[in-house]
Short mmCIF file of C-alpha atoms in Angstrom, two decimals:
data_model
loop_
_atom_site.label_atom_id
_atom_site.label_comp_id
_atom_site.label_asym_id
_atom_site.label_seq_id
_atom_site.Cartn_x
_atom_site.Cartn_y
_atom_site.Cartn_z
CA MET B 1 -34.70 -15.05 16.47
CA VAL B 2 -32.93 -11.82 15.60
CA PHE B 3 -30.62 -11.40 12.63
CA LEU B 4 -28.57 -8.50 11.33
CA ASP B 5 -28.17 -8.69 7.55
CA ILE B 6 -25.41 -6.58 5.99
CA HIS B 7 -25.50 -5.90 2.25
CA ALA B 8 -23.03 -3.84 0.24
CA ILE B 9 -22.41 -2.83 -3.36
CA GLN B 10 -18.78 -1.89 -3.85
CA ALA B 11 -16.93 -0.79 -6.97
CA VAL B 12 -13.40 -2.21 -6.95
CA PRO B 13 -10.89 -0.84 -9.51
CA PRO B 14 -8.15 -3.02 -11.04
CA ALA B 15 -7.09 -5.41 -8.27
CA ASN B 16 -6.21 -8.97 -7.34
CA ILE B 17 -7.69 -9.06 -3.86
CA ASN B 18 -7.94 -12.82 -3.48
CA ARG B 19 -6.06 -15.16 -5.78
CA ASP B 20 -6.14 -18.89 -6.47
CA GLU B 21 -3.28 -21.38 -6.56
CA ASN B 22 -2.20 -20.02 -9.95
CA GLY B 23 -2.13 -16.39 -8.82
CA SER B 24 -5.31 -15.54 -10.75
CA PRO B 25 -8.22 -13.66 -9.18
CA LYS B 26 -10.77 -16.16 -7.88
CA THR B 27 -13.92 -16.55 -9.97
CA ALA B 28 -17.26 -18.37 -9.90
CA GLN B 29 -19.94 -19.28 -12.45
CA TYR B 30 -23.28 -17.72 -11.54
CA GLY B 31 -26.26 -17.10 -13.77
CA GLY B 32 -24.37 -18.62 -16.68
CA ALA B 33 -21.63 -15.99 -16.47
CA ARG B 34 -18.14 -15.88 -15.04
CA ARG B 35 -18.01 -13.64 -11.95
CA LEU B 36 -15.14 -12.22 -9.96
CA ARG B 37 -15.16 -13.76 -6.47
CA VAL B 38 -13.54 -12.93 -3.14
CA SER B 39 -13.67 -15.77 -0.64
CA SER B 40 -15.47 -15.36 2.66
CA GLN B 41 -12.28 -16.34 4.50
CA ALA B 42 -10.39 -13.39 3.01
CA TRP B 43 -13.00 -10.83 4.03
CA LYS B 44 -13.60 -12.40 7.45
CA ARG B 45 -9.96 -12.02 8.39
CA ALA B 46 -9.90 -8.43 7.11
CA ALA B 47 -13.05 -7.63 9.11
CA ARG B 48 -11.70 -9.33 12.25
CA LYS B 49 -8.47 -7.35 12.13
CA ALA B 50 -10.32 -4.10 11.38
CA MET B 51 -12.79 -4.66 14.22
CA GLU B 52 -10.06 -5.31 16.79
CA ALA B 53 -7.96 -2.38 15.58
CA ALA B 54 -10.87 0.08 15.61
CA SER B 55 -11.76 -0.11 19.29
CA ALA B 56 -9.90 -0.67 22.54
CA ASP B 57 -13.17 -2.17 23.85
CA ILE B 58 -12.87 -5.15 21.47
CA PRO B 59 -10.54 -7.74 23.07
CA GLU B 60 -7.91 -9.17 20.75
CA SER B 61 -7.82 -12.73 19.50
CA GLN B 62 -5.11 -14.88 18.00
CA ARG B 63 -5.33 -17.78 15.55
CA THR B 64 -2.07 -19.68 15.36
CA LYS B 65 -0.31 -23.04 15.12
CA ARG B 66 2.36 -21.65 17.43
CA LEU B 67 0.31 -21.55 20.63
CA PRO B 68 2.98 -23.55 22.54
CA GLU B 69 5.54 -20.89 21.68
CA VAL B 70 3.11 -18.09 22.55
CA LEU B 71 2.39 -19.62 25.96
CA ALA B 72 6.08 -20.32 26.62
CA ASN B 73 7.01 -16.72 25.83
CA GLU B 74 4.28 -15.41 28.12
CA LEU B 75 5.31 -17.76 30.94
CA THR B 76 8.95 -16.72 30.60
CA LYS B 77 8.04 -13.03 30.53
CA ARG B 78 5.99 -13.37 33.70
CA ASP B 79 8.42 -15.73 35.49
CA PRO B 80 11.96 -15.69 34.02
CA GLU B 81 13.06 -18.33 36.54
CA LEU B 82 11.14 -20.96 34.57
CA GLY B 83 13.79 -20.80 31.86
CA PRO B 84 13.68 -23.77 29.46
CA ARG B 85 10.95 -25.46 31.50
CA ALA B 86 8.47 -22.87 30.21
CA ALA B 87 8.52 -24.55 26.79
CA GLU B 88 8.00 -27.96 28.41
CA VAL B 89 5.00 -26.67 30.36
CA ALA B 90 3.53 -24.91 27.32
CA ASP B 91 3.82 -28.00 25.10
CA ALA B 92 2.22 -30.24 27.73
CA THR B 93 -0.57 -27.72 28.39
CA VAL B 94 -1.58 -27.40 24.74
CA THR B 95 -1.54 -31.19 24.31
CA ALA B 96 -3.60 -31.76 27.47
CA LEU B 97 -6.11 -28.98 26.77
CA PHE B 98 -6.75 -29.50 23.07
CA GLY B 99 -5.46 -33.00 22.38
CA ALA B 100 -3.28 -31.35 19.75
CA LYS B 101 0.08 -32.90 19.00
CA THR B 102 3.03 -30.52 19.12
CA PRO B 103 5.73 -31.73 16.74
CA LYS B 104 8.79 -29.59 16.14
CA LYS B 105 9.08 -27.40 13.04
CA ASN B 106 12.31 -25.48 12.56
CA GLY B 107 13.04 -26.12 16.22
CA ARG B 108 9.68 -24.73 17.35
CA SER B 109 6.68 -26.58 18.74
CA VAL B 110 3.63 -26.22 16.52
CA THR B 111 0.16 -27.75 16.54
CA GLU B 112 -1.29 -29.75 13.66
CA TYR B 113 -3.92 -27.10 12.99
CA LEU B 114 -4.69 -23.49 13.85
CA LEU B 115 -6.02 -22.81 17.35
CA PHE B 116 -8.22 -19.76 17.95
CA LEU B 117 -8.08 -18.08 21.37
CA GLY B 118 -8.61 -14.70 22.89
CA ALA B 119 -5.68 -12.84 24.41
CA ALA B 120 -7.58 -12.73 27.71
CA GLN B 121 -8.12 -16.51 27.60
CA ARG B 122 -4.40 -17.03 26.98
CA ASP B 123 -3.55 -14.74 29.91
CA ARG B 124 -5.92 -16.58 32.25
CA VAL B 125 -4.29 -19.90 31.31
CA VAL B 126 -0.87 -18.45 32.15
CA ASP B 127 -2.23 -17.02 35.42
CA LEU B 128 -3.46 -20.44 36.55
CA LEU B 129 -0.27 -22.24 35.53
CA LEU B 130 1.83 -19.78 37.52
CA GLU B 131 -0.57 -19.83 40.46
CA HIS B 132 0.00 -23.60 40.70
CA LYS B 133 3.62 -23.44 39.57
CA ALA B 134 5.01 -25.98 42.04
CA ASP B 135 2.44 -28.65 41.17
CA VAL B 136 2.81 -27.89 37.46
CA LEU B 137 6.57 -28.41 37.53
CA ASP B 138 6.23 -31.57 39.64
CA THR B 139 3.76 -33.26 37.28
CA VAL B 140 4.58 -31.91 33.81
CA GLY B 141 6.74 -34.93 32.98
CA ASP B 142 3.90 -37.37 33.68
CA THR B 143 1.05 -37.03 31.17
CA LYS B 144 -1.64 -38.57 33.38
CA LYS B 145 -0.70 -36.64 36.51
CA PHE B 146 -0.40 -33.38 34.57
CA THR B 147 -3.77 -33.89 32.89
CA ASP B 148 -5.36 -34.65 36.26
CA LEU B 149 -3.82 -31.46 37.67
CA LEU B 150 -5.25 -29.34 34.87
CA LYS B 151 -8.67 -30.85 35.52
CA ARG B 152 -8.38 -30.13 39.24
CA ILE B 153 -7.46 -26.46 38.72
CA LYS B 154 -10.17 -26.19 36.01
CA LEU B 155 -7.83 -24.85 33.36
CA ARG B 156 -10.20 -26.02 30.66
CA ASP B 157 -12.84 -23.54 31.85
CA GLU B 158 -10.53 -20.68 30.86
CA VAL B 159 -10.69 -21.62 27.15
CA SER B 160 -14.33 -22.76 27.04
CA THR B 161 -15.83 -19.53 28.42
CA GLY B 162 -15.10 -15.83 28.17
CA HIS B 163 -14.69 -15.97 24.40
CA PRO B 164 -13.47 -12.83 22.65
CA PRO B 165 -15.81 -11.26 20.07
CA ALA B 166 -13.90 -12.78 17.15
CA VAL B 167 -14.32 -16.35 18.43
CA ALA B 168 -17.96 -15.65 19.32
CA LEU B 169 -18.60 -14.32 15.81
CA PHE B 170 -16.56 -16.65 13.61
CA GLY B 171 -16.57 -19.79 15.72
CA ARG B 172 -13.84 -22.28 16.51
CA MET B 173 -13.33 -25.91 15.57
CA ILE B 174 -11.04 -28.19 17.58
CA ALA B 175 -10.80 -31.38 15.53
CA THR B 176 -9.41 -33.43 18.41
CA ASP B 177 -11.94 -32.20 21.00
CA PRO B 178 -15.37 -31.18 19.63
CA THR B 179 -16.52 -30.17 23.13
CA LEU B 180 -14.36 -27.05 22.76
CA ASN B 181 -15.97 -26.12 19.45
CA VAL B 182 -17.79 -22.79 19.20
CA ASP B 183 -20.56 -22.49 16.62
CA ALA B 184 -20.14 -19.32 14.57
CA ALA B 185 -22.77 -16.62 15.09
CA CYS B 186 -21.80 -14.96 11.83
CA GLN B 187 -22.07 -16.08 8.21
CA VAL B 188 -20.13 -14.35 5.43
CA ALA B 189 -20.84 -14.95 1.75
CA HIS B 190 -18.26 -15.08 -0.98
CA ALA B 191 -18.40 -11.66 -2.61
CA ILE B 192 -19.24 -11.84 -6.32
CA SER B 193 -19.31 -9.33 -9.13
CA THR B 194 -22.80 -8.24 -10.14
CA HIS B 195 -21.79 -8.64 -13.79
CA ALA B 196 -19.75 -10.90 -16.04
CA VAL B 197 -15.96 -10.46 -16.04
CA ASP B 198 -13.07 -11.37 -18.31
CA ALA B 199 -9.49 -11.93 -17.23
CA GLN B 200 -7.17 -8.96 -17.73
CA PHE B 201 -3.38 -8.93 -17.64
CA ASP B 202 -0.77 -6.35 -16.71
CA TYR B 203 2.45 -6.85 -18.67
CA TYR B 204 5.13 -5.11 -16.65
CA THR B 205 8.85 -4.48 -16.80
CA ALA B 206 11.33 -3.50 -14.11
CA VAL B 207 14.44 -1.46 -14.84
CA ASP B 208 17.83 -2.47 -13.45
CA ASP B 209 19.20 0.80 -12.03
CA THR B 210 22.81 -0.31 -12.60
CA ASP B 211 22.14 -1.00 -16.27
CA GLU B 212 20.46 2.39 -16.57
CA ALA B 213 23.51 4.13 -15.08
CA ALA B 214 25.71 2.29 -17.58
CA ASP B 215 23.46 3.49 -20.41
CA GLU B 216 22.38 -0.08 -21.22
CA THR B 217 18.93 -0.79 -22.62
CA GLY B 218 16.53 -3.59 -21.81
CA ALA B 219 14.52 -4.66 -18.80
CA GLY B 220 15.90 -6.23 -15.67
CA MET B 221 12.67 -8.19 -15.23
CA ILE B 222 9.55 -8.88 -17.29
CA GLY B 223 6.33 -10.45 -16.05
CA THR B 224 2.54 -10.44 -16.08
CA ILE B 225 -0.02 -10.07 -13.29
CA GLU B 226 -3.62 -11.12 -13.79
CA PHE B 227 -6.21 -8.72 -12.38
CA ASN B 228 -9.82 -7.68 -12.64
CA ALA B 229 -12.06 -4.71 -11.95
CA ALA B 230 -15.65 -5.20 -10.84
CA THR B 231 -18.67 -3.99 -8.93
CA MET B 232 -19.15 -6.50 -6.11
CA TYR B 233 -22.13 -7.65 -4.07
CA ARG B 234 -21.11 -8.45 -0.50
CA TYR B 235 -23.26 -10.02 2.21
CA ALA B 236 -22.92 -11.14 5.81
CA THR B 237 -25.39 -11.93 8.57
CA VAL B 238 -25.15 -12.16 12.37
CA ASP B 239 -27.41 -14.37 14.49
CA LEU B 240 -27.85 -12.33 17.67
CA ARG B 241 -29.16 -15.24 19.75
CA SER B 242 -26.11 -17.36 18.94
CA LEU B 243 -23.83 -14.40 19.57
CA ILE B 244 -25.40 -13.81 22.99
CA ASP B 245 -24.90 -17.49 23.87
CA ASN B 246 -21.25 -17.37 22.75
CA LEU B 247 -20.69 -14.26 24.89
CA ASP B 248 -22.00 -15.97 28.03
CA GLY B 249 -25.39 -14.25 27.87
CA ASP B 250 -24.12 -10.67 27.70
CA ARG B 251 -26.81 -9.01 25.55
CA GLY B 252 -25.26 -5.55 25.68
CA MET B 253 -21.90 -6.82 24.48
CA ALA B 254 -23.58 -8.87 21.76
CA THR B 255 -25.34 -5.84 20.28
CA ASP B 256 -22.12 -3.81 20.47
CA VAL B 257 -20.13 -6.59 18.79
CA ALA B 258 -22.71 -7.04 16.02
CA VAL B 259 -22.63 -3.34 15.18
CA SER B 260 -18.83 -3.21 15.42
CA PHE B 261 -18.65 -6.14 13.03
CA ALA B 262 -21.04 -4.43 10.61
CA ARG B 263 -18.82 -1.37 10.45
CA ALA B 264 -15.64 -3.44 10.16
CA PHE B 265 -17.15 -5.63 7.44
CA LEU B 266 -18.23 -2.61 5.41
CA CYS B 267 -14.99 -0.66 5.79
CA SER B 268 -12.39 -3.45 5.53
CA MET B 269 -10.54 -4.71 2.48
CA PRO B 270 -8.47 -7.89 2.06
CA THR B 271 -4.81 -7.12 1.52
CA GLY B 272 -4.02 -9.19 -1.58
CA LYS B 273 -1.71 -7.27 -3.98
CA ARG B 274 -2.68 -3.99 -2.33
CA THR B 275 0.75 -2.40 -2.82
CA THR B 276 0.48 -3.15 -6.55
CA PHE B 277 -3.08 -1.89 -7.06
CA ALA B 278 -3.99 0.37 -4.08
CA ASN B 279 -7.62 -0.70 -4.50
CA ASN B 280 -8.72 0.97 -1.26
CA THR B 281 -12.41 1.62 -1.93
CA ARG B 282 -15.39 1.56 0.42
CA PRO B 283 -18.92 0.42 -0.42
CA ASP B 284 -20.88 2.85 -2.57
CA PHE B 285 -24.13 1.45 -1.17
CA ALA B 286 -24.81 -0.28 2.15
CA LEU B 287 -28.04 -1.72 3.51
CA LEU B 288 -28.47 -2.97 7.08
CA SER B 289 -31.60 -5.01 7.82
CA VAL B 290 -32.71 -6.32 11.21
CA ARG B 291 -34.96 -9.34 10.77
CA THR B 292 -36.82 -11.71 13.08
CA ASP B 293 -37.82 -14.30 10.47
CA GLN B 294 -34.60 -15.50 8.83
CA PRO B 295 -31.41 -14.13 7.28
CA VAL B 296 -31.93 -13.24 3.61
CA SER B 297 -29.18 -12.87 1.02
CA LEU B 298 -30.03 -10.68 -1.97
CA ALA B 299 -27.58 -12.39 -4.33
CA GLY B 300 -30.54 -13.41 -6.49
CA ALA B 301 -30.75 -9.79 -7.65
CA PHE B 302 -27.67 -10.51 -9.77
CA GLU B 303 -28.47 -13.97 -11.13
CA ARG B 304 -29.00 -12.10 -14.39
CA PRO B 305 -25.70 -10.26 -14.90
CA VAL B 306 -25.93 -6.47 -14.78
CA VAL B 307 -25.07 -4.85 -18.12
CA ALA B 308 -23.14 -1.56 -18.20
CA LEU B 309 -24.58 -0.31 -21.52
CA ASP B 310 -27.79 1.65 -22.04
CA SER B 311 -30.28 1.05 -24.85
CA ASP B 312 -28.12 3.13 -27.19
CA GLY B 313 -25.04 1.08 -26.41
CA GLU B 314 -23.46 3.85 -24.36
CA PRO B 315 -21.54 2.85 -21.21
CA VAL B 316 -23.36 3.86 -18.02
CA GLY B 317 -21.42 1.71 -15.53
CA HIS B 318 -22.47 -1.18 -13.32
CA LEU B 319 -22.84 0.65 -10.02
CA ALA B 320 -26.19 2.44 -10.33
CA ARG B 321 -27.80 -0.52 -12.07
CA SER B 322 -26.50 -2.87 -9.38
CA VAL B 323 -27.97 -0.68 -6.64
CA ARG B 324 -31.28 -0.57 -8.48
CA ALA B 325 -31.35 -4.36 -8.85
CA LEU B 326 -30.53 -4.86 -5.16
CA ALA B 327 -33.07 -2.32 -3.89
CA GLN B 328 -35.86 -3.74 -6.03
CA HIS B 329 -35.04 -7.34 -5.12
CA HIS B 330 -35.01 -6.40 -1.43
CA VAL B 331 -38.56 -5.05 -1.55
CA LEU B 332 -40.09 -7.42 -4.09
CA GLN B 333 -38.87 -10.59 -2.41
CA ASP B 334 -40.38 -9.55 0.91
CA GLU B 335 -43.63 -8.85 -0.93
CA GLN B 336 -43.40 -12.31 -2.51
CA TYR B 337 -43.05 -14.04 0.87
CA GLY B 338 -45.21 -11.70 2.92
CA THR B 339 -42.33 -10.75 5.20
CA ALA B 340 -40.60 -7.54 6.20
CA PRO B 341 -37.54 -6.50 8.18
CA GLU B 342 -38.13 -5.08 11.64
CA PHE B 343 -35.77 -2.24 10.79
CA HIS B 344 -33.52 -1.19 7.96
CA THR B 345 -31.21 1.67 7.11
CA ALA B 346 -29.16 2.50 4.05
CA ASN B 347 -26.08 4.54 3.25
CA TYR B 348 -25.43 5.89 -0.24
CA PRO B 349 -24.38 9.12 -1.98
CA ALA B 350 -26.79 11.74 -3.28
CA TRP B 351 -26.29 10.86 -6.93
CA ILE B 352 -27.80 7.41 -6.36
CA ALA B 353 -30.87 9.05 -4.82
CA GLU B 354 -31.06 11.39 -7.82
CA ASP B 355 -30.92 8.37 -10.11
CA ALA B 356 -34.14 7.09 -8.53
CA GLY B 357 -36.23 9.51 -10.55
CA ARG B 358 -34.65 8.80 -13.92
CA PRO B 359 -36.02 6.35 -16.47
CA GLY B 360 -34.58 2.98 -15.57
CA GLY B 361 -33.25 4.47 -12.35
CA SER B 362 -33.21 2.97 -8.90
CA GLY B 363 -36.94 3.44 -8.52
CA SER B 364 -38.44 5.69 -5.86
CA GLY B 365 -39.98 3.63 -3.09
CA TYR B 366 -37.34 0.93 -3.23
CA LEU B 367 -34.53 2.81 -1.49
CA PRO B 368 -34.76 3.61 2.22
CA PRO B 369 -33.55 7.13 3.07
CA SER B 370 -29.78 7.40 3.29
CA GLN B 371 -28.15 8.04 6.67
CA PRO B 372 -24.49 8.75 7.44
CA LEU B 373 -22.95 5.46 8.52
CA PRO B 374 -22.44 6.40 12.22
CA GLU B 375 -26.11 7.39 12.53
CA GLY B 376 -27.27 4.27 10.72
CA LEU B 377 -25.17 2.06 12.97
CA ALA B 378 -26.49 3.78 16.09
CA ALA B 379 -30.07 3.27 14.91
CA THR B 380 -29.29 -0.36 14.10
CA ARG B 381 -27.90 -0.91 17.59
CA ALA B 382 -31.03 0.59 19.13
CA ALA B 383 -33.23 -1.74 17.06
CA LEU B 384 -31.15 -4.79 18.03
CA ALA B 385 -31.11 -3.80 21.71
CA ARG B 386 -34.89 -3.44 21.73
CA LEU B 387 -35.40 -6.87 20.18
CA VAL B 388 -32.94 -8.81 22.36
CA GLY B 389 -33.58 -6.90 25.58
CA ALA B 390 -30.16 -5.30 25.82
CA PRO B 391 -29.52 -2.05 27.71
CA ASP B 392 -29.28 1.18 25.77
CA ALA B 393 -25.81 2.25 24.68
#
């Protein structure tokens, strides 16, 4: 077993990154206190998009209900002579492959649920359909004959192997055909604030430019937006053995994908209300741990909410105290269980290191030395490669 644990402490200014059905920032009760929360789904999507955008070596993926339309467009682009029959072929293919019904919505064929495929998988499906174009067009109107044809040309193999990194990491569930499911190699926790939070509101007005030109007073619009500001604890873990299996045994790719995900997870931000708040921060502290026992979340460090006041009642902020709590919990829990990571590296600014020597500071001996993120990621990849038997980068 080999796991890559990714921990981060991140100060987020006023924001509404991830809101509930009422438009309020999501929250959770933890340690008897209300905490700001960002769902794992929100950060997973942000990390997936960031990972695919950051490197041409990471194949793209697509999660959509409109796979019939996507396939039809690709078929038409590659073979314009198909014309309207492309949509017929695409609908029948999606139904036969995934058992997913394709009712019409606004004149477009859609599936009942989101389907998650790699762009390369989609292209291979189109390749096979066009390679057997004559047989496809002859049988597409007969469900049994068309299904038998797809089995004969092994179209199913194109979506059950060769998964892109995103599918290998985050998994895929096909409700109508569990044999096409992919178990996720990655777990992402809901991010929570390390301290208690209270709801805050922005009362805003918008000016009507025409009224202003006519020298009229008053607002053209009045409203409120709920927001919060918090120091967050974020955690994710990657199971390298599962990732290798999902990538058809490619150990080198698995280590590359795990490290690419770590960087994307650390440097991404969900997009909720970003034009209103511009809350584009990065983690102030990051810790990467490679373990061979089990993945270990350090959320317990914040079961007791961090307090931003010193003994004199002066505000000192949540960030340094959150880092201290995390670093101590990281070491003390391994001492408690008699375990240790195979490798770890941290990334943090100098002032946090300076804080280690102060009374009530982070505590020398608890913080690993800080490395610039590129160096830390390279060292992490080397540790993973050694443990899973992957080639050097």
